[in-house]
Short mmCIF file of C-alpha atoms and ligand atoms in Angstrom, two decimals:
data_model
loop_
_atom_site.label_atom_id
_atom_site.label_comp_id
_atom_site.label_asym_id
_atom_site.label_seq_id
_atom_site.Cartn_x
_atom_site.Cartn_y
_atom_site.Cartn_z
CA UNK A 1 128.57 -81.89 160.29
CA UNK A 2 131.97 -80.52 161.42
CA UNK A 3 132.56 -76.87 162.09
CA UNK A 4 135.02 -76.76 159.25
CA UNK A 5 132.45 -77.94 156.70
CA UNK A 6 129.86 -75.53 158.08
CA UNK A 7 132.17 -72.52 157.66
CA UNK A 8 133.10 -73.75 154.17
CA UNK A 9 129.46 -73.95 153.22
CA UNK A 10 128.84 -70.48 154.63
CA UNK A 11 131.70 -69.06 152.56
CA UNK A 12 130.57 -70.61 149.33
CA UNK A 13 127.02 -69.45 149.95
CA UNK A 14 128.10 -65.85 150.47
CA UNK A 15 130.29 -66.03 147.39
CA UNK A 16 127.39 -67.29 145.35
CA UNK A 17 125.22 -64.40 146.55
CA UNK A 18 127.90 -61.88 145.73
CA UNK A 19 128.30 -63.38 142.33
CA UNK A 20 124.65 -62.85 141.65
CA UNK A 21 124.82 -59.23 142.68
CA UNK A 22 127.90 -58.80 140.46
CA UNK A 23 126.30 -60.56 137.49
CA UNK A 24 129.55 -62.42 137.32
CA UNK A 25 128.22 -64.97 134.85
CA UNK A 26 127.94 -62.30 132.15
CA UNK A 27 130.95 -60.20 133.06
CA UNK A 28 133.62 -60.29 130.37
CA UNK A 29 136.19 -57.67 131.35
CA UNK A 30 137.58 -56.10 128.27
CA UNK A 31 138.05 -59.18 126.12
CA UNK A 32 135.50 -60.07 123.37
CA UNK A 33 133.31 -63.15 123.56
CA UNK A 34 135.27 -64.55 120.73
CA UNK A 35 138.32 -63.19 118.97
CA UNK A 36 137.51 -63.69 115.23
CA UNK A 37 137.09 -60.04 114.30
CA UNK A 38 139.91 -58.79 116.53
CA UNK A 39 142.25 -61.51 115.25
CA UNK A 40 141.47 -60.45 111.68
CA UNK A 41 142.14 -56.82 112.54
CA UNK A 42 145.42 -57.81 114.17
CA UNK A 43 146.54 -59.70 111.05
CA UNK A 44 145.59 -56.73 108.87
CA UNK A 45 147.66 -54.40 111.12
CA UNK A 46 150.64 -56.70 110.77
CA UNK A 47 150.23 -56.83 107.00
CA UNK A 48 149.92 -53.05 106.80
CA UNK A 49 153.10 -52.55 108.91
CA UNK A 50 155.08 -54.98 106.81
CA UNK A 51 153.77 -53.30 103.63
CA UNK A 52 154.89 -50.04 105.16
CA UNK A 53 158.39 -51.34 105.83
CA UNK A 54 158.67 -52.84 102.33
CA UNK A 55 157.81 -49.44 100.74
CA UNK A 56 159.59 -47.19 103.23
CA UNK A 57 161.91 -45.73 100.52
CA UNK A 58 158.97 -44.74 98.30
CA UNK A 59 157.32 -42.37 100.76
CA UNK A 60 158.14 -38.85 101.84
CA UNK A 61 160.34 -38.86 104.85
CA UNK A 62 157.98 -36.54 106.66
CA UNK A 63 155.16 -34.14 105.93
CA UNK A 64 153.77 -31.41 108.23
CA UNK A 65 150.48 -32.06 109.93
CA UNK A 66 147.67 -29.87 108.56
CA UNK A 67 145.66 -28.00 111.31
CA UNK A 68 142.58 -30.15 110.65
CA UNK A 69 144.51 -33.33 111.30
CA UNK A 70 146.08 -31.80 114.47
CA UNK A 71 142.58 -30.74 115.67
CA UNK A 72 141.57 -34.38 115.69
CA UNK A 73 143.70 -34.79 118.77
CA UNK A 74 141.61 -32.29 120.74
CA UNK A 75 138.55 -34.49 121.16
CA UNK A 76 137.85 -36.03 124.61
CA UNK A 77 137.92 -39.83 125.07
CA UNK A 78 134.54 -41.42 124.21
CA UNK A 79 132.36 -42.67 127.05
CA UNK A 80 131.29 -45.62 124.85
CA UNK A 81 134.16 -47.15 122.97
CA UNK A 82 134.26 -47.03 119.16
CA UNK A 83 135.97 -50.42 118.86
CA UNK A 84 139.46 -51.44 117.87
CA UNK A 85 138.64 -51.38 114.13
CA UNK A 86 137.55 -47.71 114.23
CA UNK A 87 140.40 -46.84 116.58
CA UNK A 88 142.86 -48.30 114.00
CA UNK A 89 141.17 -46.29 111.24
CA UNK A 90 141.74 -43.16 113.29
CA UNK A 91 145.41 -44.09 113.75
CA UNK A 92 145.76 -44.60 109.98
CA UNK A 93 144.20 -41.23 109.31
CA UNK A 94 145.76 -39.06 111.96
CA UNK A 95 149.11 -40.67 112.95
CA UNK A 96 150.56 -42.67 110.09
CA UNK A 97 150.77 -39.91 107.48
CA UNK A 98 152.35 -37.41 109.84
CA UNK A 99 154.75 -39.62 111.88
CA UNK A 100 158.38 -38.71 112.53
CA UNK A 101 159.79 -40.71 109.62
CA UNK A 102 162.90 -42.14 111.22
CA UNK A 103 162.44 -45.57 109.61
CA UNK A 104 163.03 -43.86 106.25
CA UNK A 105 166.66 -44.14 104.99
CA UNK A 106 166.73 -40.40 104.22
CA UNK A 107 165.96 -39.47 107.81
CA UNK A 108 169.38 -38.07 108.88
CA UNK A 109 168.40 -35.54 111.52
CA UNK A 110 169.38 -35.75 115.17
CA UNK A 111 170.54 -39.21 116.26
CA UNK A 112 167.77 -41.69 115.52
CA UNK A 113 167.81 -45.38 114.88
CA UNK A 114 165.67 -46.83 112.05
CA UNK A 115 163.94 -49.64 113.92
CA UNK A 116 163.92 -53.37 113.16
CA UNK A 117 161.19 -55.82 112.11
CA UNK A 118 162.05 -58.24 114.91
CA UNK A 119 162.01 -55.32 117.35
CA UNK A 120 158.55 -54.33 116.11
CA UNK A 121 157.26 -57.87 116.61
CA UNK A 122 158.86 -57.97 120.07
CA UNK A 123 156.67 -54.90 120.97
CA UNK A 124 153.62 -57.00 120.17
CA UNK A 125 154.81 -59.95 122.21
CA UNK A 126 155.83 -57.80 125.17
CA UNK A 127 152.45 -56.05 125.00
CA UNK A 128 150.68 -59.41 125.00
CA UNK A 129 152.41 -60.45 128.27
CA UNK A 130 152.21 -56.97 129.80
CA UNK A 131 154.84 -58.07 132.32
CA UNK A 132 156.21 -55.80 134.98
CA UNK A 133 159.96 -56.30 135.29
CA UNK A 134 160.43 -54.16 138.39
CA UNK A 135 160.72 -57.38 140.42
CA UNK A 136 159.57 -60.84 141.24
CA UNK A 137 160.89 -64.15 139.88
CA UNK A 138 160.01 -64.62 136.20
CA UNK A 139 161.63 -65.18 132.82
CA UNK A 140 161.40 -61.64 131.44
CA UNK A 141 163.62 -60.48 134.33
CA UNK A 142 166.18 -63.17 133.46
CA UNK A 143 166.08 -62.06 129.83
CA UNK A 144 166.85 -58.48 130.79
CA UNK A 145 169.69 -59.65 133.02
CA UNK A 146 171.08 -61.53 130.00
CA UNK A 147 170.91 -58.36 127.90
CA UNK A 148 172.77 -56.52 130.60
CA UNK A 149 175.47 -59.26 130.79
CA UNK A 150 175.83 -59.12 127.05
CA UNK A 151 176.11 -55.28 127.10
CA UNK A 152 178.74 -55.34 129.91
CA UNK A 153 180.76 -57.99 128.01
CA UNK A 154 180.46 -56.00 124.78
CA UNK A 155 182.21 -53.07 126.46
CA UNK A 156 184.70 -55.13 128.41
CA UNK A 157 183.15 -54.47 131.82
CA UNK A 158 183.62 -57.19 134.49
CA UNK A 159 181.07 -59.95 135.30
CA UNK A 160 180.06 -58.24 138.58
CA UNK A 161 178.70 -55.30 136.61
CA UNK A 162 175.03 -54.55 136.88
CA UNK A 163 172.55 -52.24 135.25
CA UNK A 164 169.21 -52.07 133.53
CA UNK A 165 167.31 -50.85 130.54
CA UNK A 166 165.79 -47.39 130.90
CA UNK A 167 164.13 -44.86 128.63
CA UNK A 168 167.34 -43.49 127.26
CA UNK A 169 170.81 -42.19 127.96
CA UNK A 170 169.37 -39.04 129.59
CA UNK A 171 168.03 -41.18 132.47
CA UNK A 172 171.03 -43.48 132.35
CA UNK A 173 173.31 -40.48 132.89
CA UNK A 174 171.21 -39.28 135.84
CA UNK A 175 171.38 -42.75 137.36
CA UNK A 176 175.19 -42.62 136.97
CA UNK A 177 175.38 -39.21 138.67
CA UNK A 178 173.26 -40.38 141.62
CA UNK A 179 175.32 -43.62 141.96
CA UNK A 180 178.54 -41.69 141.93
CA UNK A 181 177.11 -39.28 144.53
CA UNK A 182 176.09 -42.02 146.94
CA UNK A 183 179.48 -43.72 146.44
CA UNK A 184 181.31 -40.52 147.31
CA UNK A 185 179.15 -39.23 150.19
CA UNK A 186 178.03 -42.61 151.65
CA UNK A 187 174.61 -44.10 152.11
CA UNK A 188 173.62 -41.35 154.66
CA UNK A 189 173.23 -38.90 151.73
CA UNK A 190 170.08 -40.78 150.81
CA UNK A 191 168.52 -39.85 154.13
CA UNK A 192 169.97 -36.40 154.82
CA UNK A 193 170.52 -35.03 151.38
CA UNK A 194 173.77 -33.44 150.19
CA UNK A 195 173.67 -30.91 153.11
CA UNK A 196 175.74 -28.32 151.34
CA UNK A 197 178.48 -30.72 150.18
CA UNK A 198 180.35 -28.89 147.46
CA UNK A 199 180.68 -31.74 144.98
CA UNK A 200 182.08 -30.87 141.57
CA UNK A 201 182.12 -32.84 138.32
CA UNK A 202 183.76 -32.43 134.97
CA UNK A 203 182.81 -32.89 131.35
CA UNK A 204 183.68 -31.25 128.07
CA UNK A 205 181.87 -28.36 126.38
CA UNK A 206 180.84 -30.84 123.69
CA UNK A 207 178.71 -32.74 126.27
CA UNK A 208 175.05 -33.58 125.56
CA UNK A 209 172.56 -31.23 127.19
CA UNK A 210 171.12 -34.01 129.31
CA UNK A 211 174.38 -34.20 131.31
CA UNK A 212 174.04 -30.66 132.86
CA UNK A 213 170.34 -31.48 133.28
CA UNK A 214 171.24 -34.58 135.32
CA UNK A 215 173.14 -32.31 137.73
CA UNK A 216 170.16 -30.00 137.93
CA UNK A 217 167.76 -32.95 138.61
CA UNK A 218 170.15 -34.49 141.13
CA UNK A 219 170.03 -31.28 143.14
CA UNK A 220 173.60 -30.15 142.56
CA UNK A 221 172.75 -27.43 140.01
CA UNK A 222 174.52 -27.42 136.70
CA UNK A 223 177.15 -24.91 137.94
CA UNK A 224 178.69 -27.88 139.85
CA UNK A 225 179.46 -29.40 136.45
CA UNK A 226 182.56 -27.76 135.06
CA UNK A 227 182.63 -27.59 131.26
CA UNK A 228 186.16 -28.22 130.13
CA UNK A 229 187.23 -26.84 126.68
CA UNK A 230 187.90 -29.21 123.79
CA UNK A 231 190.86 -29.56 121.47
CA UNK A 232 190.73 -29.12 117.63
CA UNK A 233 189.25 -32.65 117.38
CA UNK A 234 186.42 -31.78 119.80
CA UNK A 235 187.88 -33.91 122.63
CA UNK A 236 188.18 -32.80 126.25
CA UNK A 237 191.42 -30.94 126.92
CA UNK A 238 193.17 -32.97 129.61
CA UNK A 239 195.51 -30.23 130.74
CA UNK A 240 192.55 -27.90 131.29
CA UNK A 241 190.77 -30.79 133.12
CA UNK A 242 193.63 -31.32 135.55
CA UNK A 243 193.87 -27.55 136.17
CA UNK A 244 190.14 -27.34 136.91
CA UNK A 245 190.25 -30.25 139.37
CA UNK A 246 193.26 -28.73 141.15
CA UNK A 247 191.60 -25.33 141.32
CA UNK A 248 188.42 -26.84 142.78
CA UNK A 249 190.32 -28.81 145.39
CA UNK A 250 192.25 -25.60 146.32
CA UNK A 251 188.94 -23.83 146.72
CA UNK A 252 187.59 -26.45 149.16
CA UNK A 253 185.31 -28.29 146.72
CA UNK A 254 185.10 -32.06 146.44
CA UNK A 255 185.65 -33.28 142.86
CA UNK A 256 183.83 -36.64 142.56
CA UNK A 257 183.06 -37.40 138.86
CA UNK A 258 184.35 -37.08 135.35
CA UNK A 259 181.88 -37.58 132.51
CA UNK A 260 183.70 -38.57 129.28
CA UNK A 261 181.96 -38.76 125.97
CA UNK A 262 182.34 -41.54 123.42
CA UNK A 263 180.67 -40.03 120.40
CA UNK A 264 179.77 -36.40 120.93
CA UNK A 265 176.38 -35.39 119.62
CA UNK A 266 177.64 -32.59 117.34
CA UNK A 267 180.60 -34.29 115.57
CA UNK A 268 180.97 -37.82 116.95
CA UNK A 269 184.26 -37.10 118.71
CA UNK A 270 185.51 -39.59 121.26
CA UNK A 271 187.36 -38.29 124.38
CA UNK A 272 190.74 -39.79 125.14
CA UNK A 273 189.25 -42.52 127.25
CA UNK A 274 192.49 -44.34 128.48
CA UNK A 275 193.99 -41.00 129.60
CA UNK A 276 190.76 -39.99 131.34
CA UNK A 277 190.57 -43.36 133.08
CA UNK A 278 194.10 -43.01 134.32
CA UNK A 279 193.44 -39.46 135.53
CA UNK A 280 190.29 -40.56 137.37
CA UNK A 281 192.17 -43.41 139.04
CA UNK A 282 194.93 -41.02 140.12
CA UNK A 283 192.45 -38.49 141.45
CA UNK A 284 189.97 -41.04 142.96
CA UNK A 285 187.16 -39.81 140.79
CA UNK A 286 184.20 -41.83 139.45
CA UNK A 287 184.65 -42.17 135.65
CA UNK A 288 181.35 -42.21 133.80
CA UNK A 289 181.17 -42.39 129.98
CA UNK A 290 178.21 -41.08 127.95
CA UNK A 291 178.46 -43.50 125.01
CA UNK A 292 174.89 -42.93 123.85
CA UNK A 293 175.57 -44.04 120.32
CA UNK A 294 179.38 -44.61 120.39
CA UNK A 295 179.03 -47.78 122.45
CA UNK A 296 178.00 -49.67 119.35
CA UNK A 297 181.47 -49.18 117.91
CA UNK A 298 182.45 -52.08 120.15
CA UNK A 299 180.76 -54.32 117.55
CA UNK A 300 182.52 -52.77 114.55
CA UNK A 301 184.95 -55.09 112.78
CA UNK A 302 187.30 -52.19 112.05
CA UNK A 303 186.60 -49.38 114.50
CA UNK A 304 186.27 -51.14 117.91
CA UNK A 305 189.69 -49.89 118.95
CA UNK A 306 188.35 -46.36 118.99
CA UNK A 307 186.55 -47.28 122.21
CA UNK A 308 189.75 -48.52 123.94
CA UNK A 309 189.60 -47.37 127.59
CA UNK A 310 185.87 -47.75 127.99
CA UNK A 311 186.49 -51.00 129.93
CA UNK A 312 187.97 -48.90 132.77
CA UNK A 313 184.77 -46.87 133.24
CA UNK A 314 182.89 -47.01 136.55
CA UNK A 315 179.69 -46.56 134.59
CA UNK A 316 178.55 -46.30 131.00
CA UNK A 317 175.29 -44.92 129.55
CA UNK A 318 174.22 -45.83 126.05
CA UNK A 319 171.22 -46.36 123.86
CA UNK A 320 169.92 -49.38 121.93
CA UNK A 321 167.48 -47.16 120.06
CA UNK A 322 170.22 -45.30 118.18
CA UNK A 323 172.93 -47.28 116.35
CA UNK A 324 171.58 -50.64 117.51
CA UNK A 325 168.29 -49.86 115.67
CA UNK A 326 166.00 -51.17 118.48
CA UNK A 327 162.57 -49.45 118.32
CA UNK A 328 162.14 -46.59 120.81
CA UNK A 329 162.73 -46.44 123.70
CA UNK A 330 165.68 -48.48 124.93
CA UNK A 331 168.54 -46.92 126.82
CA UNK A 332 171.00 -48.73 129.11
CA UNK A 333 172.96 -47.97 132.28
CA UNK A 334 175.89 -50.22 133.19
CA UNK A 335 177.80 -49.91 136.48
CA UNK A 336 181.03 -51.83 136.86
CA UNK A 337 180.02 -53.01 140.34
CA UNK A 338 176.33 -53.82 140.77
CA UNK A 339 176.63 -53.29 144.54
CA UNK A 340 177.09 -49.59 143.88
CA UNK A 341 173.75 -49.38 142.12
CA UNK A 342 172.05 -51.28 144.90
CA UNK A 343 173.67 -48.93 147.49
CA UNK A 344 172.24 -46.00 145.58
CA UNK A 345 168.72 -47.16 144.93
CA UNK A 346 167.46 -50.23 146.90
CA UNK A 347 164.85 -49.66 149.61
CA UNK A 348 162.85 -51.88 151.94
CA UNK A 349 159.08 -51.68 151.78
CA UNK A 350 156.73 -54.15 153.50
CA UNK A 351 154.57 -54.51 150.39
CA UNK A 352 157.63 -55.34 148.29
CA UNK A 353 159.04 -58.07 150.58
CA UNK A 354 161.44 -60.46 148.95
CA UNK A 355 161.15 -64.14 149.74
CA UNK A 356 163.48 -67.12 149.27
CA UNK A 357 160.89 -68.94 147.18
CA UNK A 358 157.73 -68.29 145.23
CA UNK A 359 156.98 -65.39 142.92
CA UNK A 360 158.47 -62.91 145.46
CA UNK A 361 161.94 -64.51 145.00
CA UNK A 362 164.66 -63.48 142.63
CA UNK A 363 166.35 -60.72 144.66
CA UNK A 364 167.93 -58.28 143.92
CA UNK A 365 165.06 -57.10 141.81
CA UNK A 366 165.61 -54.76 138.89
CA UNK A 367 163.80 -51.99 140.82
CA UNK A 368 166.81 -52.13 143.27
CA UNK A 369 169.08 -50.96 140.51
CA UNK A 370 167.39 -47.71 139.48
CA UNK A 371 164.57 -45.19 140.08
CA UNK A 372 161.67 -47.10 138.40
CA UNK A 373 159.50 -49.54 140.28
CA UNK A 374 157.28 -50.54 137.43
CA UNK A 375 159.34 -51.51 134.43
CA UNK A 376 158.12 -52.74 131.01
CA UNK A 377 159.56 -55.54 128.94
CA UNK A 378 161.85 -53.26 126.95
CA UNK A 379 164.46 -56.01 127.07
CA UNK A 380 162.50 -58.23 124.64
CA UNK A 381 162.89 -55.87 121.65
CA UNK A 382 166.60 -55.48 122.44
CA UNK A 383 167.01 -59.25 122.74
CA UNK A 384 164.95 -60.04 119.61
CA UNK A 385 166.98 -57.53 117.61
CA UNK A 386 170.34 -58.82 118.88
CA UNK A 387 169.42 -62.55 118.54
CA UNK A 388 167.62 -62.27 115.18
CA UNK A 389 170.34 -60.24 113.45
CA UNK A 390 173.41 -61.11 115.50
CA UNK A 391 176.09 -58.71 116.72
CA UNK A 392 178.10 -59.01 113.51
CA UNK A 393 175.26 -57.40 111.50
CA UNK A 394 175.07 -54.52 113.98
CA UNK A 395 178.81 -54.01 113.70
CA UNK A 396 178.53 -53.93 109.95
CA UNK A 397 175.81 -51.23 110.24
CA UNK A 398 178.24 -49.13 112.23
CA UNK A 399 180.98 -49.47 109.60
CA UNK A 400 178.56 -48.90 106.71
CA UNK A 401 177.28 -45.76 108.30
CA UNK A 402 180.80 -44.41 108.74
CA UNK A 403 181.62 -45.22 105.12
CA UNK A 404 178.50 -43.45 103.89
CA UNK A 405 179.51 -40.45 106.05
CA UNK A 406 182.93 -40.39 104.32
CA UNK A 407 181.23 -40.57 100.96
CA UNK A 408 179.00 -37.67 101.94
CA UNK A 409 182.00 -35.65 103.20
CA UNK A 410 183.80 -36.34 99.88
CA UNK A 411 180.81 -35.26 97.83
CA UNK A 412 180.48 -32.06 99.92
CA UNK A 413 184.18 -31.32 99.43
CA UNK A 414 183.63 -31.61 95.69
CA UNK A 415 180.71 -29.14 95.64
CA UNK A 416 182.01 -25.55 95.31
CA UNK A 417 179.04 -24.04 97.23
CA UNK A 418 179.19 -26.53 100.12
CA UNK A 419 181.63 -26.30 103.06
CA UNK A 420 182.42 -28.98 105.62
CA UNK A 421 182.28 -27.43 109.18
CA UNK A 422 183.80 -30.26 111.24
CA UNK A 423 186.08 -33.23 110.70
CA UNK A 424 184.11 -36.42 110.10
CA UNK A 425 185.37 -38.85 112.71
CA UNK A 426 182.43 -41.27 112.63
CA UNK A 427 179.01 -40.97 111.02
CA UNK A 428 178.06 -37.33 111.61
CA UNK A 429 178.63 -34.76 108.84
CA UNK A 430 178.25 -31.05 109.53
CA UNK A 431 178.32 -28.67 106.62
CA UNK A 432 176.66 -25.58 105.16
CA UNK A 433 175.76 -23.92 101.94
CA UNK A 434 177.70 -20.71 101.09
CA UNK A 435 176.47 -18.47 98.30
CA UNK A 436 178.95 -17.16 95.68
CA UNK A 437 178.47 -13.62 97.01
CA UNK A 438 179.27 -12.43 100.49
CA UNK A 439 176.37 -12.23 102.94
CA UNK A 440 176.34 -11.32 106.66
CA UNK A 441 176.77 -14.19 109.20
CA UNK A 442 173.22 -13.95 110.52
CA UNK A 443 171.78 -14.13 106.96
CA UNK A 444 174.00 -17.09 106.16
CA UNK A 445 172.75 -18.93 109.25
CA UNK A 446 169.14 -18.10 108.36
CA UNK A 447 169.67 -19.30 104.80
CA UNK A 448 171.01 -22.69 105.96
CA UNK A 449 168.18 -23.09 108.57
CA UNK A 450 165.69 -22.35 105.79
CA UNK A 451 167.27 -24.85 103.43
CA UNK A 452 166.98 -27.54 106.08
CA UNK A 453 163.30 -26.71 106.67
CA UNK A 454 162.68 -26.64 102.88
CA UNK A 455 164.26 -30.05 102.40
CA UNK A 456 162.30 -31.45 105.34
CA UNK A 457 158.96 -29.97 104.20
CA UNK A 458 159.50 -31.33 100.67
CA UNK A 459 159.80 -34.75 102.31
CA UNK A 460 163.00 -35.42 100.36
CA UNK A 461 165.32 -35.92 103.35
CA UNK A 462 165.44 -34.93 107.02
CA UNK A 463 168.77 -33.40 108.08
CA UNK A 464 168.84 -31.28 111.29
CA UNK A 465 170.93 -28.30 112.35
CA UNK A 466 173.49 -27.51 115.03
CA UNK A 467 175.95 -24.81 115.84
CA UNK A 468 179.65 -25.48 115.01
CA UNK A 469 182.19 -22.82 115.97
CA UNK A 470 179.45 -20.18 115.96
CA UNK A 471 178.10 -21.17 112.55
CA UNK A 472 174.77 -22.78 111.90
CA UNK A 473 175.49 -26.20 110.30
CA UNK A 474 173.36 -28.57 108.35
CA UNK A 475 173.82 -31.81 110.34
CA UNK A 476 173.50 -35.34 108.95
CA UNK A 477 173.72 -38.09 111.52
CA UNK A 478 173.76 -41.38 109.65
CA UNK A 479 172.24 -43.92 111.97
CA UNK A 480 169.52 -45.61 109.93
CA UNK A 481 170.61 -49.14 108.76
CA UNK A 482 168.69 -48.57 105.47
CA UNK A 483 170.69 -45.47 104.47
CA UNK A 484 172.97 -45.94 101.43
CA UNK A 485 175.43 -43.65 99.64
CA UNK A 486 172.66 -42.89 97.11
CA UNK A 487 170.57 -41.47 99.95
CA UNK A 488 173.45 -39.23 100.98
CA UNK A 489 173.70 -38.04 97.34
CA UNK A 490 169.96 -37.38 97.31
CA UNK A 491 170.39 -35.22 100.42
CA UNK A 492 173.14 -33.14 98.75
CA UNK A 493 171.03 -32.75 95.61
CA UNK A 494 168.02 -31.68 97.70
CA UNK A 495 170.12 -29.10 99.66
CA UNK A 496 171.56 -27.64 96.44
CA UNK A 497 168.15 -27.52 94.83
CA UNK A 498 166.59 -25.80 97.86
CA UNK A 499 169.52 -23.32 97.89
CA UNK A 500 169.10 -22.48 94.17
CA UNK A 501 165.33 -21.96 94.62
CA UNK A 502 165.99 -19.59 97.56
CA UNK A 503 168.77 -17.69 95.76
CA UNK A 504 166.49 -17.00 92.81
CA UNK A 505 163.65 -15.49 94.79
C1 PLP B 601 171.20 -39.08 122.22
C2 PLP B 601 172.24 -38.70 123.19
C3 PLP B 601 171.95 -38.55 124.54
C4 PLP B 601 170.54 -38.55 125.09
O1 PLP B 601 170.03 -39.88 124.93
P1 PLP B 601 168.48 -40.16 124.99
O2 PLP B 601 168.35 -41.55 124.67
O3 PLP B 601 167.88 -39.21 123.94
O4 PLP B 601 167.99 -39.77 126.36
C5 PLP B 601 173.01 -38.25 125.41
N1 PLP B 601 174.25 -38.16 124.97
C6 PLP B 601 174.59 -38.31 123.65
C7 PLP B 601 176.00 -38.22 123.26
C8 PLP B 601 173.59 -38.57 122.74
O5 PLP B 601 173.88 -38.72 121.47
#
């Protein structure tokens, strides 16, 4: 008997012993002995969800959750599981009736996509694999890289662009700010911090609230972000921008970044991107564009030219979960030179060693391009939506939404008691109800806020509100691919009805 055999025997003997102590022969993990019941439950869930999609127009958009239903969420997790069947029953009782409602075509509040059936199925497939796309060499990572290449090409960014899918534009904007910071201050900033560097950045007053928050989170504080006034079309005033940059330079600050917006959240305005790009080039500033929903204009058969200039951006943030209809959440950061992202985020850790071959190959990993190490298979629902429907269909959704918005604006203009509060440049319509008698501003704002809540609580439609020029506006953002002109008419009817009811009490 050779020594090798002896040690082999010893090992297998101790493993056998351990197995006995572990009762390994009966251990099942979390999977059932056989899948018949679970399979049937899964099929039923699928049928239920397709039924739900088929009848989405017939249901209320939303209904408030009664306290008893809300109280269900207070219970602790069970020590002994109730089984997937009972868990699904609980979901049906407590979640389904009171969900957000953004798959419904009369959901017009905020900026929400309506979801897609292929996207829904992709969530199931991605869940089945439970892959981590932070790194390593596997197909899901290649698929995400393909989605990023498609996205860059869609916006006219060069092939050496890089990026990744993230939760949303909020995180994508933060990634852009950090990348621009490291680009300006050099890699040492990652070790030493900004050390009192007086970096300043510029965006318009119509910017989304997540942009100042990115400056807060990045450690600059939001005072370092100068809010430049907008013109009558809600676009950044370029003369004021130049003046602000010059004033900051004169005061010893270091301007480093301009954040343009392609599709402002209030009115859908698009900054003058070619002029901003030229200004950034002349001033040696990083040009980032928040195109959260506007990026999808690139696929529109008639409105793609509105995005002209976006191809000059150093980075672009946008969402697939808005106009592209991909189920939440799916945001995207693109940087025109992937090396800049790597410079800003890649690290070396012994337990994350990259190899030339094997599962640890495939560098750079996606975790080198952003703050997340563990990353889910978000890319699959984006890919499934894009591939199943094609980019033409998404472009037509963009155009259709803009046409419905024009229809809505025309209808509002024809109603004597309704007043349009902002020009309709894309798919966002802001208006208000004005009574036939004079009432104070505060009361008028309150009346319109109440009308919106009435319409939401009746389940008839779901507009939201915003402030336009100091006035509370009823805001309809038409992003759901199921929304038709008849839904816009239903919204106007619901608003007028709610107003009449309020005026009579
Ligand atoms: C929605 C939106 C954001 C924020 O994006 P999230 O995906 O919600 O993080 C930022 N900017 C604009 C213009 C938006 O419309």
